[in-house]
Every structure is written in structure tokens, then in C-alpha cells.
Amino acid sequence: MIVCKFGGTSVASADQIRKVVDIVTSDSNRRIVVVSAPGKRFSNDIKVTDLLIRLGEKALSNGDTEKELCEVVDRYRGIAEGLGLSEQIVHIIEEDLRYRLSQDKEDSSLYIDTLKAAGEDNNAKLIANYLQFIGIDAKYINPKEAGLLVNNRPERVRALPEGDKRLSALKNEHAIIVFPGFFGFTEDGTLRTFNRGGSDITGSLIAAAVEAELYENFTDVDSVFAANPTVIENPVAIDRMTYREMRELAYAGFSVFHDEALIPAFRKSIPVAIKNTNNPSAPGTLIVKERDYNEQQVIGIAADSGFTTIYVDKFLMNLEIGFGRRLLQIFEEEEIPFEHTPSGIDNLSVIIRSKFLTKSKEERIVERIHKELEPDAVIVEDDYSMIVLVGEGMQYTTGLAARAATAIARTGANIEMINQGSSEVSLVFGVKKKDETKILKELYAEFFETANIHS
Amino acid sequence: MIVCKFGGTSVASADQIRKVVDIVTSDSNRRIVVVSAPGKRFSNDIKVTDLLIRLGEKALSNGDTEKELCEVVDRYRGIAEGLGLSEQIVHIIEEDLRYRLSQDKEDSSLYIDTLKAAGEDNNAKLIANYLQFIGIDAKYINPKEAGLLVNNRPERVRALPEGDKRLSALKNEHAIIVFPGFFGFTEDGTLRTFNRGGSDITGSLIAAAVEAELYENFTDVDSVFAANPTVIENPVAIDRMTYREMRELAYAGFSVFHDEALIPAFRKSIPVAIKNTNNPSAPGTLIVKERDYNEQQVIGIAADSGFTTIYVDKFLMNLEIGFGRRLLQIFEEEEIPFEHTPSGIDNLSVIIRSKFLTKSKEERIVERIHKELEPDAVIVEDDYSMIVLVGEGMQYTTGLAARAATAIARTGANIEMINQGSSEVSLVFGVKKKDETKILKELYAEFFETANIHS
């Protein structure tokens, strides 16, 4: 059994949905189809989810919502007409939206969640309707009915394992299931959405629950590339990589696949295929548990900017048991996750994503460090980028760090930080933002263009 | 005014003490002389401090202590006779030892401290006596009388700044002061010793208190070397380095100068000279606040073994605020200081000195990590060595990490960890113990033997 998920651009129009149906029906193992809300049809189009947020916000401010409602309904109408469906499905969708709008507005976050989820939910109904229309045994199933259970922490909605057993019953359905991505329900029946990109999570959860042989994630690129195509011209496609490699790449700017979505598949060792709805015969990228890393040590190079370093220096720091813990606690209490903590003998830096650091938080943190840890110096510097070389077995490859550091030296850029040692899968270089692009190009050339002439 | 401190081998015999006196009297600025207990006269000799510990332990076990007492008194008698001093000073020393032995034994740690301190204390009396004997205006001063105040934490005795003002009065003495190293007194008059090597601390404290122009630390080597002379044949001598460089080298195996001893000198920017009692005309090593690092980026390479890595892996770890803090807290609660914490995206390692990890602590830590952090994996590995390249301004030197990593690659050894980024003064490589020596040799060759042929 294959679970396949189609992203926003794959289900944005009647033409796209016909491609989806062709893909689904071309392999009888494709039994469960998870769909996103209609995405962009062209570059400056607006995603249905964004239209729904706009609608919800208008409703919350007690304005007249007819215009915004119409925009959403029209998008579905356009798809329905393009697929030759009757007005009935559009009517169902419109009624559903009006019902959601009439819900209690007291908790605005819940209200917006309910509206946002309408994008996927109604698209699933529409696509199931189309499959039935063309004579295929298909069925829309709602996450509530299926038992997709989530926790009740709006700041970080996650699926609860208690739901897995009920979800696993989906594999007994005879019809092809069309399932909306992006949301689930709490124990008490409250609708909650995942983060953006959360349809990937839904697909992965279901694939894990039914123990699918494969989870296919259809999007609009042929594969995952070894480097960012907007920086590197025609980068090498990755045909096969491990979950951990995908995770490291996703962390540092590879936005192909949602981070958390890997977990359920990873836990059940279900292979994940990244494929292109618009070019389904392309081999795509297969994400698996293990690969033979002797063939290729470095599978990809990611780069991400927007990092800040907080450097703390204190003579004989390393004799103070608890110094590092107390420093990290200050960040924890300010709700700032840290990325790296390189250390010298008498100093420790905490590297964080700058987006978490407001001016007032920065001032408070520096003040607290001075007061609570009595350091000799605290220095905050931003505009750092992280360049991450990713590849299984990298740690066992003699000379790889030397090749990378030498390539960076060729650009004339300075290495501000190197972090190697915990992960077997990555080697992280901290550099100044201004040097990021030239370093990425040089490393790409070193590991992908001249791979054959190096030992 | 110069404060000079003489280590154990410099004051181990009459001949050595004559060299000390020659050095002290050759420069009228040398006004304060801090002395250790008599050290080894030959390689399998026993230090007086060790004889005193043996004596104290015998007394604590209520055995007959005459033989052990005699051994100590005989050492001083040998020195006194060699210097032509009368039996009177030996008698004073013997009475002092008997008085210490008669002290209350209830707190065995205090009792041993009192006995250990006798080594320095009586040597200072003896040397002052000799100076007077040869007609020099000299004076023994006791740390209690001088006001060398320490805290009351036997597990980590440190000088209290409150004592500085009284200590500063030492500069007003007309006579040359002979001052015993290694111990001070708490507010309530209890004698407490510093760690081993603590005479360095006493010298540095006094140099800072009297704002000396120079603090000379006389020992039995000509200078600090760029690498361990037992591994590298005839390593380059370091003529000038900064406090921070000395500190980083001392951390990783350079035992020339006691770690904590640098602090008082560092705080008052007093230059520290490392010199050889047996070859006082050798230029030695001068430790200063700043140096021109353009002349030489790498000043020394240290290596130390006996490190253990605790690797913790958990999918999506870096989304869990507080994960790192909670991990470090477990080590803190087991009273284990950590050295480095390299991190991947989904994993974090804590590198500690293996000596802190008993089998039962290790089991408890691993169990707690499993229980409290629910990781996917915890792996403990030992037999790591740290190789530390030290040099001011290193961080600003493009290509230095590449040169070092390339040199290591030439040995065929794998780099297990690289830590660069916090310290401006060091670059740390974690390697397997078995590779330590060959890496140290290759790095030495790279940075010291072929320095001229590299850019």
C-alpha cells in the first residue's frame, strides 16, 4: 500500500488535479491520497489558505465577509467547473465555509484554525467527488472520523500516538481514500492545525499508521538537489538519501519537505519518495533508513543565514561546575532554542537563530549573564551564516574536514566556527553572511564538480 | 619591585639554595621571595611535602611517628648543614613539626593541611636564616601575619580579595621578605592549603597585591616550549606569550605553571617570567597581556588524553527548548565539569575528562538521560585525546584550520571532533588516543618546522 500526498501547487487547478488522478490511478497500490489546499497557480497567485486567513481575520474584526468568502468559493468553483463537476459540490463547500464562519469567536486562534483547515478539507471533498464522478471507488474521510488525534498545545500542535490505532483502520477501506492534510482534533474534539507545511505531517502519520510500503510526497520539483538551485546552477539531483541527511539539509534551508513530517516515517522505517506531479516519470529522491555511504560521502550542502553568536568569556570558567548549564538556562527562560555551543577553555558561545532575539530580549540576556555569571566579557554578534556539509559516514572519512576547510580558505573567507563531533552526518561551518554564497559555490565545486579527481 | 617564586627543585638542597640566593641578590629589585617546600634532589627522591603527608597519615592512624618525623627533620638538617647554619634552625623546625603533630586530629583534612604547610613554612624560615647568616637584611614572614586570607571551602581553597590590602603592605618592608608558598588562613585563623602547585598562586597573589613590575617564577626548565619535549625533540622555546595562551596550553597538558596562579597577575596585568634556577641567564618565557600575533599565529600545540564523549541523539532535538540545559544539569548534579559540547542538528555530545566518570556515575548518567530526555540513542566512548592549537588572533587567520586539518589528514587519522568558534586563542581537535602522538608530530612539523615555506 502506498500513501501519497500532493502539495498545494499539485492541487491548485483542474488541470493539476487531473494529473494527480492520473498518478493515483496509474498504480493500484496508491490507496490513500492526502491533499493540501489549492496553492498558487502562477507566481503571484494567492494560496487558498491565505485567502482563508484573510477571511477569518475579517470575520474576527466583525467586518462584512461576503467579498472574502466569495474569493474562496470562486477558487473551488473554478476547479469544479474545470473538472466538469456539478454546482452541488461548490454549494457544499460554501455551506461548510459559512458554518465555520458562524462558529464562536472567543478564542481567535481556534477560530482561525477552523477556517484555515477548510482549505484542505474542502479540497479533499472536491477531489473525492471528482474521482467518484469519473467512476472510481473513492471516499473522502475526515480526520475526526479517522481519529487523527493531536495534543492541546496551540503553540506546537503534534499528533498523539493514541490516534495511530484508529488511523491504522484506514488500510481496510476498499475505496481510495482522499484525506485532507494539515489538521487533526484534540481529545475533546477541537480542531487544531499543524504548522505550515503540515500536510506533509498528515501524510507521514497515515503512512506510518497503515504501515505503508512507501510514502510518496508529490510536489513541484523533480527531486531534492545537492545544493540550493538559486545559488548553484543545475545542481546534482540526490536520488537516494537517509532520513538523517534529509533532516540536516531541511534544517539549513532545504524547504522541500517539512521537518516534523519525517518523524512518523522514520520511526516505522517507511521510505519517503519526493516526486514531481508535473513530471511523475522523473526518478525523484528516495529517503530511506540507510544507504551505502562509501559511494558518496557528501550528499548535499546547505546554507542558512540569520544566526547570532553570544560569546561569554571568564577566566577559569571550566572549573566552575554548572557555568554552561546556567548560561543555557538563561536562554531557556527567554524561550530561545540554541543551535550550537562552541567552547574554548575559558569561554563559551551560544549560537542562536537571530529571529528569536528581540532587542529587549538581547538586553535582558546580556544583563542577566553579567549579573548571574560575572563573566569577564559578553559579546553579541549577528549576521552569521551556517554552512552545513551533509553526508552519512562523513565522520569516518579521513581528510574531509581538511578538504572543506581548504576550499573555504581558497575563497579568502574566514571560518568563524567549526562544529564537528556530535553528528555523524554533518559538518557545520559558521561564517559571515557576506561570505556565504562564495563559500557555498566553492564547496559545491570541491565536492560535486571535481569529485572524480579527488581521492 | 620584583616578586620571585622558587619551585621545589630550586630549593631542594643547599647547593640549589645557594643558586637561589645568587639570583635574588643579583638584582636589588628582587624584594619578595616565595619558596616551595624542598622538592626532589634526584629523580626517585621523595618531596618533603610527600614525607609530611606520610607523617600526618601515620599520626592520624595513631602510630609511632618518630621515624617519619626524623625523615623530615633530616632533610632540613642536611640543607642547614650544607649551608653552614647552626643546629638552632633545625631545632626550631623540629619543634614546629612536633607542635603541628600535637594539634587536634578531629578534622583529618585540617590536620593534614597543617602538616603539609610545614614544608614551605619551615623552608622559608631556613632560607631567611641563611640570608641573614651571610649578612643580608632578610626576614621570614608568615602568611597569617601578612594577612593572606582564604575562603573556608576545603574542596577548593581560594584567596579572598579582602586580604589584598594587608598583603600590599609587604612592599614597605626594608628587608628582603622570604614568604612560604602554598597556604593561607581563613577569617577565623584556620590554616588552609591551595591545590598542589599552590606556591605559584601565593607568588602571583603577592605580586598582584604589591603591584610588582614583574613576577618571576623560577623552576627547572629554561622556558615554556611550543610542544611537549617528551614527544617532540628539541621543540622551539616560546619567548613571549599572552596569559590566555599560557592558560590554554596549561589546560591541555602544559604543567609548567599552575592554572589558577595566572589569575591575580592577569587581573593586574603583571608580566610573569618563567625562568630556570639552574640556568638563570637563559631568556625564559615572558607571559604578558598582549603580543603582536602577526609575527606568529600558532605559539604552541598541546595534547592531552583521557577524555570521554557522551553522545545523545534525538530526532527533532533542537526544537525542544531546554534539552541541552537539562542534559548539562545531569552532569552538574553528578559534579562533573564538561569540556566541550559539540552539536549536530539532532544530537549533542558532552565531552568530559574521563577521570570524573566512575562506572557507577556513568551508569547513573546514562540511565537518567534515557529517563529524563527520552533520546533515540546514548553512546559513551572513551579514549579520546584533545589536541589544542594555541595562538592569539588565530581566529582571524584565514586558512589556519585548513592547514591543521590537512596536516592531520596526512597522518591518516580521523578527526573525531573540531571545536572552533568561541575562543580566539585556540582550535581544538578531538582524536582517538592512539593517534595523538603522530598528530602532534605532524602539526608541530606543519606549524614550526616548515613555517617559512607556507604563506
CSV table of N, CA, C and O in Angstrom, one decimal, chain A residues 92 177 379 432:
chain,number,residue,atom,x,y,z
A,92,ILE,N,-21.8,22.7,-1.4
A,92,ILE,CA,-21.4,22.0,-0.1
A,92,ILE,C,-20.3,22.8,0.5
A,92,ILE,O,-20.2,23.0,1.7
A,177,ILE,N,-9.0,6.4,-0.5
A,177,ILE,CA,-9.3,7.4,0.5
A,177,ILE,C,-8.7,8.7,0.1
A,177,ILE,O,-7.5,8.8,-0.2
A,379,ILE,N,29.9,39.3,24.4
A,379,ILE,CA,29.9,40.0,23.1
A,379,ILE,C,28.8,39.4,22.2
A,379,ILE,O,28.8,38.1,22.1
A,432,LYS,N,30.7,34.5,8.1
A,432,LYS,CA,30.0,35.8,8.0
A,432,LYS,C,29.0,35.7,6.8
A,432,LYS,O,29.4,35.1,5.8
